[in-house]
Amino acid sequence: MKIITTLSSAVLALAVAGTSQASSHREAPFVAELPKADATDFYAFRSYEPDREGFVTLIANYNPLQDPYGGPNYFSLSRDTLYEIHVDNTGDAVEDLTFQFRFSDKLGGENNTGITLNVGGIDVAVPLKNVGGVTAADSSALNYHESYTVTTVTGDRRTGTKNTATNVVGGASVFAKPYDNVGEKTFGTSYDAYADSFVHSVKLAGCPAGSDIGKVFVGQRKDSFAVNLGEIFDLVNTNPLGGVDDETNDLADKNVTTLALEVPIECLTGGNENGIIGAWTTASMSQVRVLDPTPKALVTQVSSGAWTQVSRLGMPLVNEVVIGLPDKNLFNASEPKDDGQFIDYVTNPTLPALIQALYPSAPAPTNFPRNDLVAAFLTGLEGINKDGSVGEMIRLNTSIAVTLKADQSNFGVAGGDAAGFPNGRRPGDDVVDAELRVAMGLLCHLELGLCEPTDALAGLAPITDGVEQRADQFDNSFPYVTTPISGSPN
């Protein structure tokens, strides 16, 4: 299938995300109180690691803005949170397949009661999470261990059929998670090798036989997004017409926690004819939490009641700069099928008006309602990833061929690379610049029948946040996102 035939069809692909900007760190008032449940970035793309083109990689990053030196407790995930990646393969904005991650933790030492030192004849528990060097072969000095399970749910996320994933090696249903990169005295220079030992081959029970073996990795990674975060949210305190890589990436010294899953394409598509899936990630917590006034070891509360969604992420930065402050918590609790309730934020977006107020030389588009963004935001693109559904999520056409890392355009489809954003999202896709330009009316300057050039006088402006994202900033193999920054690099 010929995906790109003209400049118009290439640039049209940017419209899927025309109402957002970037990553999703602390994007709503309530989830800002719950960093362990805060999704920061979500990626869905056909695996471009050599010989893995039959797979899709799904990456959900959580727990934002981690300082590498953030000890002594660092950045575990929550035993009281349900982390999920949802896939719609029937074009109705409702999940058909869900991957659920649940976490547990325990102390080190004998009987998991904590490592102790004999001090003056008394065994006393140490205050640190490790007391010596740690390697892939020897973790006996670790005083804290995290693990997780993966469950596949077919149908409704709460009432569907559940199957427990298992490790291909040994058949265990519990997977180990690596300790964060606390520093080189703990790991030497071998954190890469240590973390690599936690990439597990997984049998995804519930997927069709022959398409049920994938990979899973959960652990700390370097933050995969690049943006001048401080300036953007200081009333866009930057030059939007400056160089594409002239500003400071404020996330360059931060880590995140990654949930990465590589799944055979057939498992995700369910054998649908068009090969298109929609995907998003969520985090949910129990409705009732009771704090224990006398906490015991790692258990500080009792949770009960129905799972209640507190975080949601599909396309990047929708909640930050599209959804109004009164509805940010509601958006995080909602599902794609119900996105009609937020339609005014798309038809009459405030972001272009804010840019015009700050930069009068960049007038906002005047075509209201913004039907160009309605089509882009809610449906996908004809001939690329339109699936018939209406709802905000990442849409990926798995029938479009993989582009190898060296050949990827960071502008994705608009750069002639149909395997990239907004046909899914890869780590190296520079979604910020692409989305800013479309939000200011780029599509009005194309013969698409959506709006006219006179509706968007700044539609051809080369707007940028000044921080570039490229494929060469990432690895060429699963899980693609790179080694976390060391907390003590000496």
mmCIF file with all atom_site columns, C-alpha atoms in Angstrom, residues 28 33-34 36 52 69 76 96 108 110 114 123 180 182 216 244 248 268 313 324 337 341 371 393 425 481:
data_model
loop_
_atom_site.group_PDB
_atom_site.id
_atom_site.type_symbol
_atom_site.label_atom_id
_atom_site.label_alt_id
_atom_site.label_comp_id
_atom_site.label_asym_id
_atom_site.label_entity_id
_atom_site.label_seq_id
_atom_site.pdbx_PDB_ins_code
_atom_site.Cartn_x
_atom_site.Cartn_y
_atom_site.Cartn_z
_atom_site.occupancy
_atom_site.B_iso_or_equiv
_atom_site.pdbx_formal_charge
_atom_site.auth_seq_id
_atom_site.auth_comp_id
_atom_site.auth_asym_id
_atom_site.auth_atom_id
_atom_site.pdbx_PDB_model_num
ATOM 1  C CA . ALA A 1 28  ? -3.299  16.859  36.759 1.00 0.00 ? 28  ALA A CA 1
ATOM 2  C CA . GLU A 1 33  ? 0.043   13.778  44.642 1.00 0.00 ? 33  GLU A CA 1
ATOM 3  C CA . LEU A 1 34  ? 0.577   10.178  43.485 1.00 0.00 ? 34  LEU A CA 1
ATOM 4  C CA . LYS A 1 36  ? 3.991   6.250   41.546 1.00 0.00 ? 36  LYS A CA 1
ATOM 5  C CA . ARG A 1 52  ? 11.850  -8.521  15.563 1.00 0.00 ? 52  ARG A CA 1
ATOM 6  C CA . TYR A 1 69  ? 20.603  10.565  43.597 1.00 0.00 ? 69  TYR A CA 1
ATOM 7  C CA . SER A 1 76  ? 9.819   1.769   43.636 1.00 0.00 ? 76  SER A CA 1
ATOM 8  C CA . ASP A 1 96  ? -10.285 -5.907  23.804 1.00 0.00 ? 96  ASP A CA 1
ATOM 9  C CA . GLY A 1 108 ? 16.282  -8.751  52.210 1.00 0.00 ? 108 GLY A CA 1
ATOM 10 C CA . GLU A 1 110 ? 16.997  -14.168 56.271 1.00 0.00 ? 110 GLU A CA 1
ATOM 11 C CA . GLY A 1 114 ? 15.810  -7.149  56.657 1.00 0.00 ? 114 GLY A CA 1
ATOM 12 C CA . ASP A 1 123 ? 21.456  -7.725  65.634 1.00 0.00 ? 123 ASP A CA 1
ATOM 13 C CA . ASP A 1 180 ? 17.544  1.426   40.622 1.00 0.00 ? 180 ASP A CA 1
ATOM 14 C CA . VAL A 1 182 ? 21.999  4.133   42.753 1.00 0.00 ? 182 VAL A CA 1
ATOM 15 C CA . VAL A 1 216 ? 8.945   -8.015  29.262 1.00 0.00 ? 216 VAL A CA 1
ATOM 16 C CA . VAL A 1 244 ? 15.259  23.231  16.738 1.00 0.00 ? 244 VAL A CA 1
ATOM 17 C CA . THR A 1 248 ? 18.204  22.939  27.328 1.00 0.00 ? 248 THR A CA 1
ATOM 18 C CA . LEU A 1 268 ? -2.600  -7.583  19.559 1.00 0.00 ? 268 LEU A CA 1
ATOM 19 C CA . LEU A 1 313 ? -2.215  8.409   28.846 1.00 0.00 ? 313 LEU A CA 1
ATOM 20 C CA . GLY A 1 324 ? -9.073  22.632  31.150 1.00 0.00 ? 324 GLY A CA 1
ATOM 21 C CA . LYS A 1 337 ? -15.152 5.776   24.457 1.00 0.00 ? 337 LYS A CA 1
ATOM 22 C CA . GLN A 1 341 ? -17.604 14.925  27.019 1.00 0.00 ? 341 GLN A CA 1
ATOM 23 C CA . ASN A 1 371 ? -13.090 20.330  12.712 1.00 0.00 ? 371 ASN A CA 1
ATOM 24 C CA . MET A 1 393 ? -5.508  6.943   22.053 1.00 0.00 ? 393 MET A CA 1
ATOM 25 C CA . ARG A 1 425 ? 4.878   6.658   18.584 1.00 0.00 ? 425 ARG A CA 1
ATOM 26 C CA . VAL A 1 481 ? 14.846  3.309   26.294 1.00 0.00 ? 481 VAL A CA 1
#
